[in-house]
PDB file of C-alpha atoms in Angstrom:
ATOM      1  CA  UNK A 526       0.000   0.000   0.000  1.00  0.00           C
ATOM      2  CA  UNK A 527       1.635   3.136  -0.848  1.00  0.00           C
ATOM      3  CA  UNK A 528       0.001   4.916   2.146  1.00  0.00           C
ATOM      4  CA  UNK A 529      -1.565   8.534   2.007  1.00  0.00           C
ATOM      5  CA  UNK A 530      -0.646  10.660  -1.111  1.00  0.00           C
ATOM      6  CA  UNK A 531      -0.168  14.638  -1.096  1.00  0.00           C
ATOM      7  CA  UNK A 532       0.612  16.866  -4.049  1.00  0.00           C
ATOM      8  CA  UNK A 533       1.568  19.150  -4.345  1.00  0.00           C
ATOM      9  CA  UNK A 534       4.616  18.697  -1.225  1.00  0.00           C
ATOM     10  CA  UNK A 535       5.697  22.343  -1.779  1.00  0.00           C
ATOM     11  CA  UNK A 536       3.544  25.351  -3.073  1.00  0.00           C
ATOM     12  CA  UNK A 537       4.860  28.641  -3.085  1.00  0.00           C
ATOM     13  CA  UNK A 538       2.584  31.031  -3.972  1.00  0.00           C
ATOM     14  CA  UNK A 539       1.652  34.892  -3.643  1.00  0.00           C
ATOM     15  CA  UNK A 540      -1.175  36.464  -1.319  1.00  0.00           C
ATOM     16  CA  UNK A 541      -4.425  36.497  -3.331  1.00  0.00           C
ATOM     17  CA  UNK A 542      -3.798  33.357  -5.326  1.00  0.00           C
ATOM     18  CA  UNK A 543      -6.138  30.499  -5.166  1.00  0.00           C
ATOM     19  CA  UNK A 544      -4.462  27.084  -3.739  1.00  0.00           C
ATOM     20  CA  UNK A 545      -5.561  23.667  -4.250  1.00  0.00           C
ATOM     21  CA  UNK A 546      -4.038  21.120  -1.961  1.00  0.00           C
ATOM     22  CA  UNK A 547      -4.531  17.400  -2.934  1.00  0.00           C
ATOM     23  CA  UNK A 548      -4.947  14.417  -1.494  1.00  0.00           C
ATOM     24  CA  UNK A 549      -5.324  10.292  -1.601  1.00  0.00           C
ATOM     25  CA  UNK A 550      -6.289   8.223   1.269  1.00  0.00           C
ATOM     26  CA  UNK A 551      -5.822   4.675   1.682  1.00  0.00           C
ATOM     27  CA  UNK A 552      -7.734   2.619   0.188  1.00  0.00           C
ATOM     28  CA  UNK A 553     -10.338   0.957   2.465  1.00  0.00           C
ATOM     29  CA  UNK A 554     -10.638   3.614   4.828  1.00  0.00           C
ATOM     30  CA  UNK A 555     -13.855   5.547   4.997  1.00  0.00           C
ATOM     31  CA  UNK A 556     -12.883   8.677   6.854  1.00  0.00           C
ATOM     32  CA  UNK A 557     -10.546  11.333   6.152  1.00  0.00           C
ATOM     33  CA  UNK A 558      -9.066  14.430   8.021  1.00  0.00           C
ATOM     34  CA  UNK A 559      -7.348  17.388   7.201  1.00  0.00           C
ATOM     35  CA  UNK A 560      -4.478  19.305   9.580  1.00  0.00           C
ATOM     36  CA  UNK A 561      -2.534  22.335   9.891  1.00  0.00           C
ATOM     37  CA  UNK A 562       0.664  22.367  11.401  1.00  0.00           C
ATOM     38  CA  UNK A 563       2.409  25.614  12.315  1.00  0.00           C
ATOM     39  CA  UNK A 564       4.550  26.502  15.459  1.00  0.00           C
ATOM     40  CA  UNK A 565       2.606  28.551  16.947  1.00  0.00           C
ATOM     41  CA  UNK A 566      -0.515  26.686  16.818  1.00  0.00           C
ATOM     42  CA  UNK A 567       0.847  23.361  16.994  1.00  0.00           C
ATOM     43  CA  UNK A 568      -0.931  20.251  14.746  1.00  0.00           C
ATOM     44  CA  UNK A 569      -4.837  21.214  14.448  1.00  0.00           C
ATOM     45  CA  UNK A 570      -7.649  19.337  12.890  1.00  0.00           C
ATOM     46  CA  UNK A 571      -9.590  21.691   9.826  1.00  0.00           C
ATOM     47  CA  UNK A 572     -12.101  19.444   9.014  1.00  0.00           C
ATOM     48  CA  UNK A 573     -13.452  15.260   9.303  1.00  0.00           C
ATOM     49  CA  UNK A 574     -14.673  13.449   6.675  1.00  0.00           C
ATOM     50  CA  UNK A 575     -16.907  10.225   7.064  1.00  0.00           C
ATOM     51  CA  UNK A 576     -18.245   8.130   3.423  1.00  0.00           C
ATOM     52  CA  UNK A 577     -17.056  11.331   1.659  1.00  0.00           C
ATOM     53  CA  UNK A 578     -19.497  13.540   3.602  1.00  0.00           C
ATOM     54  CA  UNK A 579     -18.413  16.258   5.860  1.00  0.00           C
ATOM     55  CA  UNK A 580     -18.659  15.369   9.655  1.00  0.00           C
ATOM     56  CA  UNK A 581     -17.220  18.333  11.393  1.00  0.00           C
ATOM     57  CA  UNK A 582     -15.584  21.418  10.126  1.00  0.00           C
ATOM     58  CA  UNK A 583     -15.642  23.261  13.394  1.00  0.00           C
ATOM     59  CA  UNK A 584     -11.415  23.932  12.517  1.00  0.00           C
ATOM     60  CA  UNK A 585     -11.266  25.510   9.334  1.00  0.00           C
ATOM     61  CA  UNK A 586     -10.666  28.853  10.114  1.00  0.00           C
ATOM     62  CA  UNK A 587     -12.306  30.804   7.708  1.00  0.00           C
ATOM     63  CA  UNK A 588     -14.886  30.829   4.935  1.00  0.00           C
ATOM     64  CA  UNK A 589     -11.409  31.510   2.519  1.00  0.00           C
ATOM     65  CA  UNK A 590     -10.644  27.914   3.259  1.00  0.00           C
ATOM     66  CA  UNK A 591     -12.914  24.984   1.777  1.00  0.00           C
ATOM     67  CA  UNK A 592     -13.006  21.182   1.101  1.00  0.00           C
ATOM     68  CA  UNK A 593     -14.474  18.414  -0.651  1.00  0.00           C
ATOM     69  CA  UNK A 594     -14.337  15.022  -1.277  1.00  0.00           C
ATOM     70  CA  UNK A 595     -16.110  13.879  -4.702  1.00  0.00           C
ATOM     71  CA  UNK A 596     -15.264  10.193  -4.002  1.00  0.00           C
ATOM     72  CA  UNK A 597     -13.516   7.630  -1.457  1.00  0.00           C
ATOM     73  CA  UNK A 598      -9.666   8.373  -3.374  1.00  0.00           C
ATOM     74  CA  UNK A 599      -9.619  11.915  -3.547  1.00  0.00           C
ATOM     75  CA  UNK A 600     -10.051  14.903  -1.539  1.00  0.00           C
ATOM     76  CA  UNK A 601      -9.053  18.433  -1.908  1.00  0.00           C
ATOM     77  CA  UNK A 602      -8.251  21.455   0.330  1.00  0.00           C
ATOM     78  CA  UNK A 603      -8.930  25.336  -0.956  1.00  0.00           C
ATOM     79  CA  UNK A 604      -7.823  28.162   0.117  1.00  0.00           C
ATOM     80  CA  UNK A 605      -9.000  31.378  -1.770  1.00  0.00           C
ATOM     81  CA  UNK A 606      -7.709  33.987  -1.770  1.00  0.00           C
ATOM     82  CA  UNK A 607      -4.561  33.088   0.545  1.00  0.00           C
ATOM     83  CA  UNK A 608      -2.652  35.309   2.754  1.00  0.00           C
ATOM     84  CA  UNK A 609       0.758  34.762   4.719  1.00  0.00           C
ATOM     85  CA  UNK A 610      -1.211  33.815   7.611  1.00  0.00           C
ATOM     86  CA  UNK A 611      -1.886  30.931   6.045  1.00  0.00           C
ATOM     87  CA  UNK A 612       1.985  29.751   5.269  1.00  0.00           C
ATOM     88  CA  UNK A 613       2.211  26.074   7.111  1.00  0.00           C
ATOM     89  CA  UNK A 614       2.048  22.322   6.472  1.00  0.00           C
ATOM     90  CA  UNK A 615      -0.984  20.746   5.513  1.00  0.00           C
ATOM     91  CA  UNK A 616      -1.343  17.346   6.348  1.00  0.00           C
ATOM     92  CA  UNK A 617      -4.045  14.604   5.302  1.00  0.00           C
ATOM     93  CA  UNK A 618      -4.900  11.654   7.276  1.00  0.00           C
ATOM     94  CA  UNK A 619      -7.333   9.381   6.983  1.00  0.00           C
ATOM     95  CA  UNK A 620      -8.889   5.951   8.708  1.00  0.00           C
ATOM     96  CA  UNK A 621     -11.326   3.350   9.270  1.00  0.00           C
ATOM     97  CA  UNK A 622     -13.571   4.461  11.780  1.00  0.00           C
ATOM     98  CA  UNK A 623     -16.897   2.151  12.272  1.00  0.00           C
ATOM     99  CA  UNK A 624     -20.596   3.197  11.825  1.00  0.00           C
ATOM    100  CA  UNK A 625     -22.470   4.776  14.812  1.00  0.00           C
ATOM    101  CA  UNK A 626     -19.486   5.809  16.646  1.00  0.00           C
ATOM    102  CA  UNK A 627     -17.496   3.152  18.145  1.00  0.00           C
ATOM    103  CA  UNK A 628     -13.431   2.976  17.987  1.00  0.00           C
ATOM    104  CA  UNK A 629     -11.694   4.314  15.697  1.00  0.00           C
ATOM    105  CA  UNK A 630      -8.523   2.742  14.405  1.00  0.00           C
ATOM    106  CA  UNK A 631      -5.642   4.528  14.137  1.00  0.00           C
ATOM    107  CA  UNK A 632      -5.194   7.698  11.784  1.00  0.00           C
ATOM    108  CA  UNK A 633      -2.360   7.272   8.819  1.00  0.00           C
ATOM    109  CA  UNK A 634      -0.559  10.639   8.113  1.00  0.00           C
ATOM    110  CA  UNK A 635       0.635  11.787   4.513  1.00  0.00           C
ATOM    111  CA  UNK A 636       3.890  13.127   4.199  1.00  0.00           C
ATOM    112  CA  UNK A 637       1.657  16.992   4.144  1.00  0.00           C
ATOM    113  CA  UNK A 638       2.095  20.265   1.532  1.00  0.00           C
ATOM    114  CA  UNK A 639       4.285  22.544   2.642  1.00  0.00           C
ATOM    115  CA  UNK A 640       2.785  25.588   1.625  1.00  0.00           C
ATOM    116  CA  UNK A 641       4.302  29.297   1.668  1.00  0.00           C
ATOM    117  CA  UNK A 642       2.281  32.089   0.768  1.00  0.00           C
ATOM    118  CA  UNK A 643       4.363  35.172  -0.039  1.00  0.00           C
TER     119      UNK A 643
ATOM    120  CA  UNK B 933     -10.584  21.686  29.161  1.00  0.00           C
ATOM    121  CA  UNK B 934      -9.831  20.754  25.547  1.00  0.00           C
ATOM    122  CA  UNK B 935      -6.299  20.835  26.264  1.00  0.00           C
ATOM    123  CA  UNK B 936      -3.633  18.583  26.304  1.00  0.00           C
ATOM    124  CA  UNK B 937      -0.372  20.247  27.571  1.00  0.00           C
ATOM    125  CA  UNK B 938       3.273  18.894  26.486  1.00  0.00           C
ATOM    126  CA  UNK B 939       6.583  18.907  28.118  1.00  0.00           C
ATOM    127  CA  UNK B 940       9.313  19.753  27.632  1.00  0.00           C
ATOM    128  CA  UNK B 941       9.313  22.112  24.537  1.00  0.00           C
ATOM    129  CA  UNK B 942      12.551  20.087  23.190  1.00  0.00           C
ATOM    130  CA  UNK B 943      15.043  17.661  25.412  1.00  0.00           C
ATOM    131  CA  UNK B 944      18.842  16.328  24.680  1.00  0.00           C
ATOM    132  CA  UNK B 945      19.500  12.622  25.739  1.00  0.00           C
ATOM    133  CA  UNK B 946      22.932  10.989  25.339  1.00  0.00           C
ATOM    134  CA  UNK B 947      23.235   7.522  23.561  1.00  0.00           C
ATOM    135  CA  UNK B 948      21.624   4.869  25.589  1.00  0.00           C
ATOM    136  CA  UNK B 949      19.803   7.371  28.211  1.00  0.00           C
ATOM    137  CA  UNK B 950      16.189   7.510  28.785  1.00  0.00           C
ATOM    138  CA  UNK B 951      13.838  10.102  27.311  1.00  0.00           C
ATOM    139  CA  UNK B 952      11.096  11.296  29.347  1.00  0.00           C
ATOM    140  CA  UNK B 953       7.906  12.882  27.742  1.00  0.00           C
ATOM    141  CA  UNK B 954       5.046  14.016  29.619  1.00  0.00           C
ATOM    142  CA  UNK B 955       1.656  15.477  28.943  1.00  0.00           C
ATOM    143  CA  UNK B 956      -1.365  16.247  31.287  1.00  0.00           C
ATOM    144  CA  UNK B 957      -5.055  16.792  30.339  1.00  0.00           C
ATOM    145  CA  UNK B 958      -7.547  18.011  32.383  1.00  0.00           C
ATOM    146  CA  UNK B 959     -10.858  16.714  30.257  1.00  0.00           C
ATOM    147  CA  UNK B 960     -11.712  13.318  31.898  1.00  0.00           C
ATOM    148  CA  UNK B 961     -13.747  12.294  28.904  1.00  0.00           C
ATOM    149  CA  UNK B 962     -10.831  11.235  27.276  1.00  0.00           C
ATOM    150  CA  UNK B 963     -10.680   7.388  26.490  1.00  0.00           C
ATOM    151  CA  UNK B 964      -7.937   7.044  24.613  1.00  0.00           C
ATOM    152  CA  UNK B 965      -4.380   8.406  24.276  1.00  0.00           C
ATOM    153  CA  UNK B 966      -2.328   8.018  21.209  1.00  0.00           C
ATOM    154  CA  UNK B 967       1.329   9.207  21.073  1.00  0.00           C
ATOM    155  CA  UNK B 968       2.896  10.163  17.589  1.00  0.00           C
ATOM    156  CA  UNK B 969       6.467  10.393  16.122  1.00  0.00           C
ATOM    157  CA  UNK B 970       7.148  12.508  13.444  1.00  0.00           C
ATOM    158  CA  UNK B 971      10.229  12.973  11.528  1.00  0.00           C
ATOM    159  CA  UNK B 972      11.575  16.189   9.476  1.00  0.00           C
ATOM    160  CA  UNK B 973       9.572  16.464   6.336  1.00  0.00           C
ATOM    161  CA  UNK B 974       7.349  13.411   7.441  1.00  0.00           C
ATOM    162  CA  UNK B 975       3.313  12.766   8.169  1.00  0.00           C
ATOM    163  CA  UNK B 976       3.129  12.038  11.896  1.00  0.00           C
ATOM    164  CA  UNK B 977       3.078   7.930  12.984  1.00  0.00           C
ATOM    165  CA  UNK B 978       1.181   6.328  15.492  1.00  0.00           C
ATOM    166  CA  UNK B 979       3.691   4.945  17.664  1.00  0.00           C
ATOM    167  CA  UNK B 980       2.063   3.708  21.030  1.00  0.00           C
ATOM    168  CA  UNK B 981      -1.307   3.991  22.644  1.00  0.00           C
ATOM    169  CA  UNK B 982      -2.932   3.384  25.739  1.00  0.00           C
ATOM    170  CA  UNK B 983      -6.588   3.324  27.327  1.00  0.00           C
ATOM    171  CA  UNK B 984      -7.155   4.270  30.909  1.00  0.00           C
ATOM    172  CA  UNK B 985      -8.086   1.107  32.300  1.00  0.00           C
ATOM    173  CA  UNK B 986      -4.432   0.312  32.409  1.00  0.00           C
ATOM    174  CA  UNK B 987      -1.174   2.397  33.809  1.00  0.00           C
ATOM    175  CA  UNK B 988       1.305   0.991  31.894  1.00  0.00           C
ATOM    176  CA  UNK B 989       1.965  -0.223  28.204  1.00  0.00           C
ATOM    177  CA  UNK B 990       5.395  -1.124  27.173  1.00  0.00           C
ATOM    178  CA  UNK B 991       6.991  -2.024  23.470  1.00  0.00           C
ATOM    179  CA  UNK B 992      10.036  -2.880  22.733  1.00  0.00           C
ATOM    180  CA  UNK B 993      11.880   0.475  24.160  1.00  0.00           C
ATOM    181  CA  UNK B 994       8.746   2.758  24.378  1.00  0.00           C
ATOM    182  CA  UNK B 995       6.929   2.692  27.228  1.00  0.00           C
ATOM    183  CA  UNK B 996       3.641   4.872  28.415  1.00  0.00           C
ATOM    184  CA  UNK B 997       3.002   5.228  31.851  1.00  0.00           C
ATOM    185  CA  UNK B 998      -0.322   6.375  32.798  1.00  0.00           C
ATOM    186  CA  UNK B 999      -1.776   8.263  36.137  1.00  0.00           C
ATOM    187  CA  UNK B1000      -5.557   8.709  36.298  1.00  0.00           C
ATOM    188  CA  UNK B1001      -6.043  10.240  39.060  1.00  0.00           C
ATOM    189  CA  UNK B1002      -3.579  12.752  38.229  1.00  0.00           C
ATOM    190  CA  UNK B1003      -4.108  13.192  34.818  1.00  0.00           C
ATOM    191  CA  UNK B1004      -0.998  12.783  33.267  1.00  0.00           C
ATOM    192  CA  UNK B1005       0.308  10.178  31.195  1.00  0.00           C
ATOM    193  CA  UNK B1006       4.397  10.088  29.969  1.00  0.00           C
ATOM    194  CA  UNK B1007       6.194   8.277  27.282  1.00  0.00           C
ATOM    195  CA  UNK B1008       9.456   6.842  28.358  1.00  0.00           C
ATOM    196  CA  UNK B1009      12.397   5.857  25.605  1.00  0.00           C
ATOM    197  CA  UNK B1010      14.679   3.571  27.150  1.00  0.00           C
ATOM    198  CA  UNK B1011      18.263   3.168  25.649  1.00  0.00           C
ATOM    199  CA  UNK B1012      17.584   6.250  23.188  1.00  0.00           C
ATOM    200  CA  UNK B1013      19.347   6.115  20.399  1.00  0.00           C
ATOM    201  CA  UNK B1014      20.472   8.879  17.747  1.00  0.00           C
ATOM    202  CA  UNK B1015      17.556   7.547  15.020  1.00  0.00           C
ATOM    203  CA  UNK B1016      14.890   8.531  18.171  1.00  0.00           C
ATOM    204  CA  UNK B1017      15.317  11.968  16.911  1.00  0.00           C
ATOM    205  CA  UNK B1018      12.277  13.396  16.602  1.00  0.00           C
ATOM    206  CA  UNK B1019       9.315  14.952  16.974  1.00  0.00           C
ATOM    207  CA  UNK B1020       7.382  13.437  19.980  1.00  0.00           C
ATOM    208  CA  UNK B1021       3.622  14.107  19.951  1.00  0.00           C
ATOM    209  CA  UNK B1022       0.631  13.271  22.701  1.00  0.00           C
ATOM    210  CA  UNK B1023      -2.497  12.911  22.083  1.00  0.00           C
ATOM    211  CA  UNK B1024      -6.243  12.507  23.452  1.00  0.00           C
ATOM    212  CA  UNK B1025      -9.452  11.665  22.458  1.00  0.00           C
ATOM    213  CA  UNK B1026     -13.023  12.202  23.480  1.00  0.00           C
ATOM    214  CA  UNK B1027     -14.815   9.080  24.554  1.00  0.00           C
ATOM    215  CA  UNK B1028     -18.045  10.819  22.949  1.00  0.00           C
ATOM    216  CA  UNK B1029     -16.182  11.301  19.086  1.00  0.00           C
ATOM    217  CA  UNK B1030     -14.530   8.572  18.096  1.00  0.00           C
ATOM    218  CA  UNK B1031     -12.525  10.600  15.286  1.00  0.00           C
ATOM    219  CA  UNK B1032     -11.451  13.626  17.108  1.00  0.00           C
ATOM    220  CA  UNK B1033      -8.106  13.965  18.061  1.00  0.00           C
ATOM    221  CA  UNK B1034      -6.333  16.855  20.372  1.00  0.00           C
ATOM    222  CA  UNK B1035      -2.834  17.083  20.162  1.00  0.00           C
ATOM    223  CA  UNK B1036      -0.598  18.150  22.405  1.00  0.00           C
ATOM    224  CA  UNK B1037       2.444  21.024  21.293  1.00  0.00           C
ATOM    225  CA  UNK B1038       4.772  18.372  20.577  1.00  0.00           C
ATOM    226  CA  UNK B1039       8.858  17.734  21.990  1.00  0.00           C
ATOM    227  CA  UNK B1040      11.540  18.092  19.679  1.00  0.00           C
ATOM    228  CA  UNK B1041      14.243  15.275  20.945  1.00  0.00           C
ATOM    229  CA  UNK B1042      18.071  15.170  20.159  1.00  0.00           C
ATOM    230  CA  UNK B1043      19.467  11.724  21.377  1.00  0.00           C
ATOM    231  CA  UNK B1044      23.286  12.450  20.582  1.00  0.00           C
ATOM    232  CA  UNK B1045      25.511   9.460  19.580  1.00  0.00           C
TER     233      UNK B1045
END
């Protein structure tokens, strides 16, 4: 299994532009997250998938930011118009998590987009 | 109460010293805590977890040591060794989400050869 797939891994990009971040979860797993990691703010969740829909998006800081998930092998994160506030690595994850609640099984980190907005 | 606070910030072992890691929550609805090691330019991996019905879980050199009462749980690296250098990350989550995980600031850790 090649594990969870980001692209791009670096984006460098100037305030206003629009930014697509990519990603492919494992296959089999039905759930899907997406972080931000800065050092101020540490590793923070932005939003939960479940079956492709949207569980919780409680972490995405603003309406500039948005995601979607057309099918089980591909999600994507926008930001739009970005800002320098936004500069930081985005991670995917994703898992199996069972209907109705229940335990989750562990969450499988990409290797994250690196993004820099100038 | 969503909190989960790390320490240290960053820690130096020698070769073949332990490496102590501790966190403390204060949320007792947590059922479940996950720690994470993450190397430079790497996607965070689950290294060892442990549920609050026991205090201790041990594998291989990693070790979590958990104190309910006191809310604190700490990962200890026995015989560290220079390819433990990392990025050490705790973790918690809420009995009532199954998905939701809160991380704690992480610990960056030197072990020098």
């Amino acid at each position: 299994d090649a594990g969870v797939i980001q692209s791009p891994r670096h984006e460098v990009t100037e305030m206003g532009q629009e930014v697509t971040l990519r990603c492919k979860p494992i296959s089999g797993h039905n759930s899907l997250f997406w972080y931000r990691q800065t050092m101020m703010r540490g590793l923070e969740l932005l939003i939960y998938f479940n079956n492709n829909v949207p569980i919780d998006d409680s972490g995405m800081p603003e309406d500039r930011f948005s995601a979607k998930m057309p099918n089980a092998s591909f999600s994507t994160l926008k930001i739009q118009p970005s800002e320098p506030r936004d500069s930081a690595v985005y991670f995917c994850a994703s898992s199996y998590v069972l209907a109705g609640g229940g335990l989750a099984n562990e969450q499988f980190f990409g290797p994250g987009t690196r993004l820099t907005v100038l | 109460q969503q909190q989960v606070k790390q320490s240290p910030q960053s820690l130096i072992v020698q070769k073949g010293g332990i490496s102590i890691i501790n966190c403390a929550y204060e949320n007792t609805a947590f059922d479940y805590f996950p720690w994470y090691q993450q190397f430079p330019g790497k996607g965070p991996a689950l290294l060892i977890a442990i549920r609050p019905d026991v205090s201790e879980k041990k594998e291989g050199r990693f070790t979590i040591s958990f104190n309910k009462s006191a809310k604190q749980f700490s990962l200890h690296i026995m015989d560290s060794q220079p390819g433990d250098s990392a990025t050490y990350f705790c973790a918690a989550r809420r009995m009532d989400s199954s998905y939701k995980l809160i991380f704690g600031s992480g610990t960056r850790l030197l072990v020098r050869p």
